[in-house]
Amino acid sequence: MGKMMLLLTVFIIFGALFVERLVVFRQKLFADRVVPLKRLPNCELIPGIDNGAEDIDILPNGLAFFSSGLKYPGLKTFEPHKGGHILLMNLMSESPRPVELKIEGGFDIDTFNPHGISLYTERNDSIYLFVVNHPEGNSAVEIFQFFEEERYLLYLRTVTNELLSSVNDILAVGPEHFYATNDRYFRSETVSVYVEMFWGLSWTNVVYYSPKKVKEVASGFYSANGINMSPDGKFIYVADILDHSIRVFQKMSNMNLSPVKVLKLETILDNISVDRTTGDLWLGCHPNAAKLLSYDPKNPPGSEVLQVKDILSDKPQINQVYVDDGTIIQASSVAIMFNKHLIIGTVFQKALYCHL
């Protein structure tokens, strides 16, 4: 009788804990929000982008780079047998249209599966494009040099390391130096969802890479995602997609990151872009991330764009700029502002170009 009571007690405790975690897990994925539509005038879908523009970065002269064709475990893809590619669009032209960039230098384009991207320009004006790549489900960082006049990428090198285990986004800070976010601890999708995410394990991190040293510089994220830097280079912003928050760090002289503050949001944020002039943060967000994991064309994932002003102040201003229910654009992952033009990219669908 004593053993039965003990087992029953253990069962009740475990059941209560399971239900509690189920509620928390649902809140993390759904964000439990009813978000009214808020579309912008003067917007058009960018022709030629139908399989995602997961991340976008722009040079000061208006050349915009898009990573397209991401195939990621558990997420929808409309072209599963087509390789990924980098698109280029000149925002200064009268009718901007994306073109696929040619990659030279012996790069394996057949296994190219691009995710987060970041640009870096040296003092001699050499331009480098860093791309998170998932060839055959693995994680690597590809470094290319961009030749502007000829409009092509030259493959330089592939970076892999045991600390770069599940890279999501990247922030280039030198010709071979970068910060990278790992969005999951376990490599297995099943284990990651049902153990890591469900039980709320905050085991993901940010890693700093240089040719001489690789090290963890921030930890304790539920799922570290987008990463970017303030215009003055003093602060690093990291999105924790399951914590619905932006964590702000001060970049130290040894490249370590010192925590400054955490900004909680009501939505599920993905990539972070920073306006070079104002320092404002632009966020591609998911009003209901559960729809990403179980895609239904009749009830697709929506899109949301937030602008965060004065993030370092005591009262940052958060502006909801755009909301769509998936009718126009699905699963927004990035939003970036350039000369009063807003570009919204998605994980696996289209991209939107708005004239503000």
mmCIF file of C-alpha atoms in Angstrom:
data_model
loop_
_atom_site.group_PDB
_atom_site.id
_atom_site.type_symbol
_atom_site.label_atom_id
_atom_site.label_comp_id
_atom_site.label_asym_id
_atom_site.label_seq_id
_atom_site.Cartn_x
_atom_site.Cartn_y
_atom_site.Cartn_z
ATOM 1 C CA MET A 1 0.000 0.000 0.000
ATOM 2 C CA GLY A 2 2.875 2.335 0.853
ATOM 3 C CA LYS A 3 4.512 1.806 -2.536
ATOM 4 C CA MET A 4 1.230 2.478 -4.332
ATOM 5 C CA MET A 5 0.763 5.751 -2.458
ATOM 6 C CA LEU A 6 4.337 6.756 -3.279
ATOM 7 C CA LEU A 7 3.850 5.994 -6.975
ATOM 8 C CA LEU A 8 0.539 7.859 -6.983
ATOM 9 C CA THR A 9 2.158 10.877 -5.330
ATOM 10 C CA VAL A 10 5.012 10.855 -7.839
ATOM 11 C CA PHE A 11 2.515 10.533 -10.694
ATOM 12 C CA ILE A 12 0.451 13.474 -9.409
ATOM 13 C CA ILE A 13 3.521 15.680 -8.948
ATOM 14 C CA PHE A 14 4.877 14.800 -12.377
ATOM 15 C CA GLY A 15 1.445 15.347 -13.935
ATOM 16 C CA ALA A 16 1.125 18.768 -12.352
ATOM 17 C CA LEU A 17 4.632 19.697 -13.505
ATOM 18 C CA PHE A 18 3.842 18.455 -17.016
ATOM 19 C CA VAL A 19 0.667 20.542 -17.212
ATOM 20 C CA GLU A 20 2.551 23.603 -15.953
ATOM 21 C CA ARG A 21 5.258 23.158 -18.576
ATOM 22 C CA LEU A 22 2.598 22.602 -21.258
ATOM 23 C CA VAL A 23 1.021 25.979 -20.408
ATOM 24 C CA VAL A 24 4.401 27.730 -20.478
ATOM 25 C CA PHE A 25 5.364 25.983 -23.729
ATOM 26 C CA ARG A 26 2.101 27.101 -25.339
ATOM 27 C CA GLN A 27 2.666 30.682 -24.195
ATOM 28 C CA LYS A 28 6.164 30.717 -25.659
ATOM 29 C CA LEU A 29 4.948 29.523 -29.057
ATOM 30 C CA PHE A 30 1.623 31.311 -29.331
ATOM 31 C CA ALA A 31 2.365 34.510 -27.403
ATOM 32 C CA ASP A 32 -1.426 34.455 -26.712
ATOM 33 C CA ARG A 33 -2.192 37.624 -28.664
ATOM 34 C CA VAL A 34 -4.920 38.796 -30.941
ATOM 35 C CA VAL A 35 -3.117 41.154 -33.324
ATOM 36 C CA PRO A 36 -5.245 43.453 -35.520
ATOM 37 C CA LEU A 37 -4.093 43.929 -39.091
ATOM 38 C CA LYS A 38 -1.889 46.949 -39.715
ATOM 39 C CA ARG A 39 -0.769 47.146 -43.306
ATOM 40 C CA LEU A 40 1.165 49.932 -44.998
ATOM 41 C CA PRO A 41 0.301 51.843 -48.177
ATOM 42 C CA ASN A 42 2.665 51.817 -51.138
ATOM 43 C CA CYS A 43 3.890 48.249 -50.655
ATOM 44 C CA GLU A 44 4.624 45.685 -53.336
ATOM 45 C CA LEU A 45 5.831 42.111 -53.332
ATOM 46 C CA ILE A 46 9.359 41.828 -54.694
ATOM 47 C CA PRO A 47 9.232 39.798 -57.929
ATOM 48 C CA GLY A 48 11.420 36.710 -58.089
ATOM 49 C CA ILE A 49 11.382 35.991 -54.351
ATOM 50 C CA ASP A 50 9.063 33.054 -53.691
ATOM 51 C CA ASN A 51 11.157 30.793 -51.476
ATOM 52 C CA GLY A 52 12.100 33.079 -48.634
ATOM 53 C CA ALA A 53 14.316 36.025 -47.795
ATOM 54 C CA GLU A 54 15.212 34.853 -44.296
ATOM 55 C CA ASP A 55 17.798 37.552 -43.696
ATOM 56 C CA ILE A 56 18.727 40.844 -45.360
ATOM 57 C CA ASP A 57 21.687 43.191 -45.052
ATOM 58 C CA ILE A 58 22.320 46.423 -46.949
ATOM 59 C CA LEU A 59 25.436 48.385 -47.883
ATOM 60 C CA PRO A 60 25.398 52.178 -47.392
ATOM 61 C CA ASN A 61 25.123 52.616 -51.174
ATOM 62 C CA GLY A 62 21.786 50.748 -51.267
ATOM 63 C CA LEU A 63 22.901 47.303 -52.441
ATOM 64 C CA ALA A 64 20.722 44.827 -50.556
ATOM 65 C CA PHE A 65 21.694 41.168 -50.024
ATOM 66 C CA PHE A 66 19.064 38.483 -49.380
ATOM 67 C CA SER A 67 19.542 34.894 -48.206
ATOM 68 C CA SER A 68 16.938 32.744 -49.924
ATOM 69 C CA GLY A 69 15.948 29.093 -50.053
ATOM 70 C CA LEU A 70 16.467 28.100 -46.420
ATOM 71 C CA LYS A 71 15.572 24.504 -45.621
ATOM 72 C CA TYR A 72 15.403 24.109 -41.851
ATOM 73 C CA PRO A 73 14.114 21.136 -39.829
ATOM 74 C CA GLY A 74 10.437 21.468 -38.981
ATOM 75 C CA LEU A 75 9.811 24.494 -41.209
ATOM 76 C CA LYS A 76 7.994 24.772 -44.519
ATOM 77 C CA THR A 77 9.819 25.033 -47.834
ATOM 78 C CA PHE A 78 8.088 25.563 -51.168
ATOM 79 C CA GLU A 79 11.051 24.347 -53.226
ATOM 80 C CA PRO A 80 12.581 21.420 -51.283
ATOM 81 C CA HIS A 81 14.696 20.219 -54.219
ATOM 82 C CA LYS A 82 16.110 23.616 -55.154
ATOM 83 C CA GLY A 83 19.343 24.897 -53.648
ATOM 84 C CA GLY A 84 19.692 28.137 -51.766
ATOM 85 C CA HIS A 85 21.195 31.323 -53.135
ATOM 86 C CA ILE A 86 22.115 34.922 -52.397
ATOM 87 C CA LEU A 87 20.124 37.636 -54.135
ATOM 88 C CA LEU A 88 21.239 41.210 -54.787
ATOM 89 C CA MET A 89 18.929 44.190 -55.301
ATOM 90 C CA ASN A 90 19.929 47.807 -55.923
ATOM 91 C CA LEU A 91 17.565 49.953 -53.864
ATOM 92 C CA MET A 92 18.813 53.112 -55.584
ATOM 93 C CA SER A 93 17.495 52.084 -58.990
ATOM 94 C CA GLU A 94 14.100 53.289 -60.207
ATOM 95 C CA SER A 95 12.671 49.779 -60.378
ATOM 96 C CA PRO A 96 14.648 47.555 -57.982
ATOM 97 C CA ARG A 97 14.663 43.900 -58.949
ATOM 98 C CA PRO A 98 16.653 41.085 -57.315
ATOM 99 C CA VAL A 99 19.212 39.055 -59.244
ATOM 100 C CA GLU A 100 20.994 35.915 -58.109
ATOM 101 C CA LEU A 101 24.648 36.489 -57.328
ATOM 102 C CA LYS A 102 27.146 34.221 -59.025
ATOM 103 C CA ILE A 103 29.572 32.518 -56.637
ATOM 104 C CA GLU A 104 33.074 31.746 -57.871
ATOM 105 C CA GLY A 105 36.038 30.055 -56.252
ATOM 106 C CA GLY A 106 35.002 26.403 -56.122
ATOM 107 C CA PHE A 107 32.121 26.757 -53.670
ATOM 108 C CA ASP A 108 29.712 23.781 -53.410
ATOM 109 C CA ILE A 109 26.529 25.507 -54.537
ATOM 110 C CA ASP A 110 24.558 22.227 -54.615
ATOM 111 C CA THR A 111 24.521 21.971 -50.811
ATOM 112 C CA PHE A 112 24.130 25.697 -50.173
ATOM 113 C CA ASN A 113 21.462 26.280 -47.514
ATOM 114 C CA PRO A 114 21.825 29.926 -46.404
ATOM 115 C CA HIS A 115 20.421 31.284 -43.146
ATOM 116 C CA GLY A 116 21.638 34.460 -41.372
ATOM 117 C CA ILE A 117 23.942 36.889 -43.206
ATOM 118 C CA SER A 118 26.153 39.854 -42.297
ATOM 119 C CA LEU A 119 28.258 42.347 -44.264
ATOM 120 C CA TYR A 120 31.660 43.691 -43.263
ATOM 121 C CA THR A 121 33.600 46.454 -45.058
ATOM 122 C CA GLU A 122 37.326 46.946 -44.443
ATOM 123 C CA ARG A 123 39.075 50.304 -44.442
ATOM 124 C CA ASN A 124 40.390 49.583 -47.930
ATOM 125 C CA ASP A 125 36.737 49.213 -49.029
ATOM 126 C CA SER A 126 36.966 45.417 -49.481
ATOM 127 C CA ILE A 127 33.490 44.006 -48.831
ATOM 128 C CA TYR A 128 32.896 40.624 -47.192
ATOM 129 C CA LEU A 129 29.655 38.703 -46.901
ATOM 130 C CA PHE A 130 29.339 36.172 -44.069
ATOM 131 C CA VAL A 131 26.638 33.523 -44.508
ATOM 132 C CA VAL A 132 25.383 30.907 -42.071
ATOM 133 C CA ASN A 133 25.119 27.679 -44.053
ATOM 134 C CA HIS A 134 23.481 24.342 -43.216
ATOM 135 C CA PRO A 135 24.890 21.878 -45.761
ATOM 136 C CA GLU A 136 23.231 18.502 -45.208
ATOM 137 C CA GLY A 137 21.868 19.677 -41.858
ATOM 138 C CA ASN A 138 25.219 20.801 -40.433
ATOM 139 C CA SER A 139 26.324 24.285 -39.375
ATOM 140 C CA ALA A 140 29.053 26.307 -41.020
ATOM 141 C CA VAL A 141 29.903 29.927 -41.717
ATOM 142 C CA GLU A 142 30.895 30.803 -45.283
ATOM 143 C CA ILE A 143 33.024 33.874 -45.951
ATOM 144 C CA PHE A 144 32.836 35.515 -49.377
ATOM 145 C CA GLN A 145 34.335 38.657 -50.865
ATOM 146 C CA PHE A 146 31.923 40.792 -52.875
ATOM 147 C CA PHE A 147 33.138 42.464 -56.068
ATOM 148 C CA GLU A 148 30.781 45.350 -56.700
ATOM 149 C CA GLU A 149 31.573 46.283 -60.266
ATOM 150 C CA GLU A 150 31.486 42.707 -61.555
ATOM 151 C CA ARG A 151 28.573 41.766 -59.243
ATOM 152 C CA TYR A 152 29.781 38.399 -57.969
ATOM 153 C CA LEU A 153 30.907 36.665 -54.777
ATOM 154 C CA LEU A 154 34.301 35.010 -54.418
ATOM 155 C CA TYR A 155 34.357 32.100 -52.013
ATOM 156 C CA LEU A 156 37.193 32.505 -49.483
ATOM 157 C CA ARG A 157 36.733 29.927 -46.744
ATOM 158 C CA THR A 158 34.383 27.794 -44.661
ATOM 159 C CA VAL A 159 34.465 28.060 -40.871
ATOM 160 C CA THR A 160 33.385 25.144 -38.690
ATOM 161 C CA ASN A 161 33.951 24.588 -34.998
ATOM 162 C CA GLU A 162 32.438 22.446 -32.258
ATOM 163 C CA LEU A 163 31.162 25.616 -30.560
ATOM 164 C CA LEU A 164 29.316 26.591 -33.762
ATOM 165 C CA SER A 165 26.918 23.702 -33.373
ATOM 166 C CA SER A 166 23.547 25.133 -34.462
ATOM 167 C CA VAL A 167 24.191 28.591 -35.859
ATOM 168 C CA ASN A 168 21.222 30.806 -36.641
ATOM 169 C CA ASP A 169 22.525 34.309 -37.209
ATOM 170 C CA ILE A 170 25.866 36.040 -37.508
ATOM 171 C CA LEU A 171 27.423 39.446 -36.935
ATOM 172 C CA ALA A 172 30.659 40.137 -38.810
ATOM 173 C CA VAL A 173 33.138 42.354 -36.919
ATOM 174 C CA GLY A 174 36.276 41.729 -38.986
ATOM 175 C CA PRO A 175 37.405 40.056 -42.231
ATOM 176 C CA GLU A 176 37.545 36.684 -40.420
ATOM 177 C CA HIS A 177 35.917 37.618 -37.111
ATOM 178 C CA PHE A 178 32.305 37.313 -36.060
ATOM 179 C CA TYR A 179 29.726 36.691 -33.367
ATOM 180 C CA ALA A 180 27.283 33.834 -33.944
ATOM 181 C CA THR A 181 24.114 32.686 -32.182
ATOM 182 C CA ASN A 182 23.308 29.028 -31.551
ATOM 183 C CA ASP A 183 19.536 28.528 -31.519
ATOM 184 C CA ARG A 184 19.430 25.015 -30.057
ATOM 185 C CA TYR A 185 21.567 22.878 -27.790
ATOM 186 C CA PHE A 186 20.617 19.428 -29.096
ATOM 187 C CA ARG A 187 21.244 18.619 -32.745
ATOM 188 C CA SER A 188 18.170 16.373 -32.987
ATOM 189 C CA GLU A 189 14.993 18.250 -33.922
ATOM 190 C CA THR A 190 12.834 15.876 -31.878
ATOM 191 C CA VAL A 191 14.984 16.165 -28.760
ATOM 192 C CA SER A 192 15.241 19.920 -29.205
ATOM 193 C CA VAL A 193 11.459 20.417 -29.352
ATOM 194 C CA TYR A 194 10.310 17.864 -26.781
ATOM 195 C CA VAL A 195 13.143 18.250 -24.290
ATOM 196 C CA GLU A 196 14.903 21.557 -24.789
ATOM 197 C CA MET A 197 11.939 23.742 -25.766
ATOM 198 C CA PHE A 198 9.220 21.971 -23.824
ATOM 199 C CA TRP A 199 11.095 21.884 -20.529
ATOM 200 C CA GLY A 200 12.402 25.407 -20.944
ATOM 201 C CA LEU A 201 16.124 24.694 -20.990
ATOM 202 C CA SER A 202 18.063 27.928 -21.435
ATOM 203 C CA TRP A 203 21.188 26.297 -22.829
ATOM 204 C CA THR A 204 21.833 28.207 -26.054
ATOM 205 C CA ASN A 205 24.491 30.872 -26.429
ATOM 206 C CA VAL A 206 26.504 33.415 -28.390
ATOM 207 C CA VAL A 207 29.985 32.501 -29.625
ATOM 208 C CA TYR A 208 32.812 34.768 -30.739
ATOM 209 C CA TYR A 209 35.080 33.455 -33.484
ATOM 210 C CA SER A 210 38.498 34.631 -34.602
ATOM 211 C CA PRO A 211 41.204 32.617 -36.374
ATOM 212 C CA LYS A 212 43.176 32.595 -33.113
ATOM 213 C CA LYS A 213 40.433 31.980 -30.559
ATOM 214 C CA VAL A 214 36.861 30.719 -30.349
ATOM 215 C CA LYS A 215 34.885 31.246 -27.145
ATOM 216 C CA GLU A 216 31.415 31.465 -25.638
ATOM 217 C CA VAL A 217 30.674 35.087 -24.754
ATOM 218 C CA ALA A 218 27.034 34.930 -23.616
ATOM 219 C CA SER A 219 24.754 32.124 -22.458
ATOM 220 C CA GLY A 220 21.419 31.391 -20.816
ATOM 221 C CA PHE A 221 19.191 31.870 -23.875
ATOM 222 C CA TYR A 222 16.123 29.730 -24.518
ATOM 223 C CA SER A 223 16.844 30.098 -28.235
ATOM 224 C CA ALA A 224 19.387 32.708 -29.328
ATOM 225 C CA ASN A 225 18.389 34.033 -32.728
ATOM 226 C CA GLY A 226 19.004 37.384 -34.428
ATOM 227 C CA ILE A 227 22.092 39.424 -33.557
ATOM 228 C CA ASN A 228 23.231 42.919 -34.477
ATOM 229 C CA MET A 229 25.267 45.868 -33.238
ATOM 230 C CA SER A 230 24.709 49.546 -32.434
ATOM 231 C CA PRO A 231 26.065 52.037 -35.006
ATOM 232 C CA ASP A 232 28.891 53.069 -32.671
ATOM 233 C CA GLY A 233 29.937 49.435 -32.184
ATOM 234 C CA LYS A 234 29.594 49.598 -28.401
ATOM 235 C CA PHE A 235 26.515 47.429 -27.881
ATOM 236 C CA ILE A 236 25.366 44.043 -29.153
ATOM 237 C CA TYR A 237 21.678 43.106 -29.418
ATOM 238 C CA VAL A 238 20.571 39.459 -29.297
ATOM 239 C CA ALA A 239 17.032 38.161 -29.834
ATOM 240 C CA ASP A 240 15.853 35.298 -27.648
ATOM 241 C CA ILE A 241 12.981 34.022 -29.751
ATOM 242 C CA LEU A 242 11.361 31.844 -27.069
ATOM 243 C CA ASP A 243 11.844 34.371 -24.281
ATOM 244 C CA HIS A 244 10.185 37.097 -26.387
ATOM 245 C CA SER A 245 13.033 39.432 -25.532
ATOM 246 C CA ILE A 246 16.055 41.378 -26.711
ATOM 247 C CA ARG A 247 19.129 41.097 -24.552
ATOM 248 C CA VAL A 248 21.494 44.059 -24.689
ATOM 249 C CA PHE A 249 25.232 43.620 -24.080
ATOM 250 C CA GLN A 250 28.204 45.938 -23.978
ATOM 251 C CA LYS A 251 31.017 44.794 -26.251
ATOM 252 C CA MET A 252 34.235 44.678 -24.250
ATOM 253 C CA SER A 253 37.780 45.232 -25.551
ATOM 254 C CA ASN A 254 38.468 41.465 -25.365
ATOM 255 C CA MET A 255 35.244 40.871 -27.396
ATOM 256 C CA ASN A 256 33.410 39.424 -24.389
ATOM 257 C CA LEU A 257 29.823 40.576 -23.856
ATOM 258 C CA SER A 258 28.739 42.214 -20.612
ATOM 259 C CA PRO A 259 24.960 42.170 -19.860
ATOM 260 C CA VAL A 260 23.288 45.596 -19.812
ATOM 261 C CA LYS A 261 19.516 45.027 -19.898
ATOM 262 C CA VAL A 262 16.684 42.834 -21.172
ATOM 263 C CA LEU A 263 13.770 44.267 -23.147
ATOM 264 C CA LYS A 264 10.647 42.078 -23.010
ATOM 265 C CA LEU A 265 8.263 42.111 -25.961
ATOM 266 C CA GLU A 266 4.806 40.638 -26.490
ATOM 267 C CA THR A 267 5.651 39.053 -29.812
ATOM 268 C CA ILE A 268 8.080 36.369 -30.985
ATOM 269 C CA LEU A 269 10.984 38.169 -32.583
ATOM 270 C CA ASP A 270 13.400 36.777 -35.147
ATOM 271 C CA ASN A 271 16.148 38.861 -36.804
ATOM 272 C CA ILE A 272 17.298 42.314 -35.693
ATOM 273 C CA SER A 273 18.293 45.130 -38.060
ATOM 274 C CA VAL A 274 19.776 48.447 -36.913
ATOM 275 C CA ASP A 275 19.272 51.795 -38.619
ATOM 276 C CA ARG A 276 22.775 53.216 -39.142
ATOM 277 C CA THR A 277 21.560 56.807 -38.747
ATOM 278 C CA THR A 278 19.097 56.684 -35.848
ATOM 279 C CA GLY A 279 20.187 53.505 -34.071
ATOM 280 C CA ASP A 280 16.579 52.270 -34.113
ATOM 281 C CA LEU A 281 16.054 48.511 -34.063
ATOM 282 C CA TRP A 282 13.786 46.923 -36.680
ATOM 283 C CA LEU A 283 12.430 43.484 -35.876
ATOM 284 C CA GLY A 284 10.891 40.798 -38.043
ATOM 285 C CA CYS A 285 8.427 38.981 -35.791
ATOM 286 C CA HIS A 286 6.021 36.028 -35.646
ATOM 287 C CA PRO A 287 2.610 36.793 -34.073
ATOM 288 C CA ASN A 288 2.023 33.043 -33.656
ATOM 289 C CA ALA A 289 5.133 30.894 -34.072
ATOM 290 C CA ALA A 290 3.218 27.625 -33.621
ATOM 291 C CA LYS A 291 1.915 28.097 -37.164
ATOM 292 C CA LEU A 292 5.513 27.887 -38.370
ATOM 293 C CA LEU A 293 5.853 24.378 -36.959
ATOM 294 C CA SER A 294 2.567 23.093 -38.404
ATOM 295 C CA TYR A 295 2.076 24.935 -41.682
ATOM 296 C CA ASP A 296 -1.498 25.153 -42.939
ATOM 297 C CA PRO A 297 -2.028 27.051 -46.214
ATOM 298 C CA LYS A 298 -5.598 27.810 -45.102
ATOM 299 C CA ASN A 299 -4.364 29.333 -41.844
ATOM 300 C CA PRO A 300 -0.795 30.470 -42.568
ATOM 301 C CA PRO A 301 1.614 32.143 -40.142
ATOM 302 C CA GLY A 302 1.264 35.907 -40.084
ATOM 303 C CA SER A 303 3.841 38.679 -40.052
ATOM 304 C CA GLU A 304 4.670 41.546 -37.746
ATOM 305 C CA VAL A 305 7.251 44.323 -37.800
ATOM 306 C CA LEU A 306 8.297 46.325 -34.746
ATOM 307 C CA GLN A 307 10.474 49.404 -34.434
ATOM 308 C CA VAL A 308 12.312 49.967 -31.136
ATOM 309 C CA LYS A 309 13.574 53.488 -30.449
ATOM 310 C CA ASP A 310 15.988 54.433 -27.648
ATOM 311 C CA ILE A 311 16.512 50.868 -26.484
ATOM 312 C CA LEU A 312 19.172 51.934 -23.978
ATOM 313 C CA SER A 313 16.838 54.380 -22.247
ATOM 314 C CA ASP A 314 14.668 53.614 -19.221
ATOM 315 C CA LYS A 315 11.556 53.688 -21.412
ATOM 316 C CA PRO A 316 12.258 52.481 -24.967
ATOM 317 C CA GLN A 317 9.556 53.318 -27.488
ATOM 318 C CA ILE A 318 8.097 50.261 -29.234
ATOM 319 C CA ASN A 319 6.121 50.928 -32.413
ATOM 320 C CA GLN A 320 4.089 48.314 -34.222
ATOM 321 C CA VAL A 321 4.671 49.231 -37.868
ATOM 322 C CA TYR A 322 3.153 46.356 -39.847
ATOM 323 C CA VAL A 323 0.893 43.359 -39.186
ATOM 324 C CA ASP A 324 -0.476 40.866 -41.705
ATOM 325 C CA ASP A 325 -2.419 37.633 -41.180
ATOM 326 C CA GLY A 326 -0.519 35.784 -43.892
ATOM 327 C CA THR A 327 -2.744 36.920 -46.741
ATOM 328 C CA ILE A 328 0.026 39.067 -48.231
ATOM 329 C CA ILE A 329 3.209 37.913 -46.532
ATOM 330 C CA GLN A 330 3.843 34.908 -44.286
ATOM 331 C CA ALA A 331 6.321 34.289 -41.473
ATOM 332 C CA SER A 332 8.251 37.561 -41.425
ATOM 333 C CA SER A 333 11.804 36.986 -40.209
ATOM 334 C CA VAL A 334 13.513 40.320 -40.899
ATOM 335 C CA ALA A 335 12.681 43.978 -41.475
ATOM 336 C CA ILE A 336 15.221 46.554 -42.543
ATOM 337 C CA MET A 337 14.929 50.281 -43.219
ATOM 338 C CA PHE A 338 16.821 52.168 -45.919
ATOM 339 C CA ASN A 339 16.103 55.747 -47.046
ATOM 340 C CA LYS A 340 12.448 55.582 -45.948
ATOM 341 C CA HIS A 341 12.023 52.243 -47.651
ATOM 342 C CA LEU A 342 11.099 49.220 -45.531
ATOM 343 C CA ILE A 343 11.918 45.717 -46.728
ATOM 344 C CA ILE A 344 10.279 42.758 -45.002
ATOM 345 C CA GLY A 345 11.702 39.283 -45.580
ATOM 346 C CA THR A 346 10.273 35.890 -44.652
ATOM 347 C CA VAL A 347 11.515 32.474 -43.593
ATOM 348 C CA PHE A 348 10.198 30.585 -46.618
ATOM 349 C CA GLN A 349 7.820 32.744 -48.648
ATOM 350 C CA LYS A 350 7.973 36.213 -50.251
ATOM 351 C CA ALA A 351 9.453 39.635 -49.520
ATOM 352 C CA LEU A 352 7.714 43.011 -49.346
ATOM 353 C CA TYR A 353 9.059 46.421 -50.400
ATOM 354 C CA CYS A 354 7.314 49.441 -48.865
ATOM 355 C CA HIS A 355 7.780 53.150 -49.618
ATOM 356 C CA LEU A 356 7.199 55.099 -46.397
#
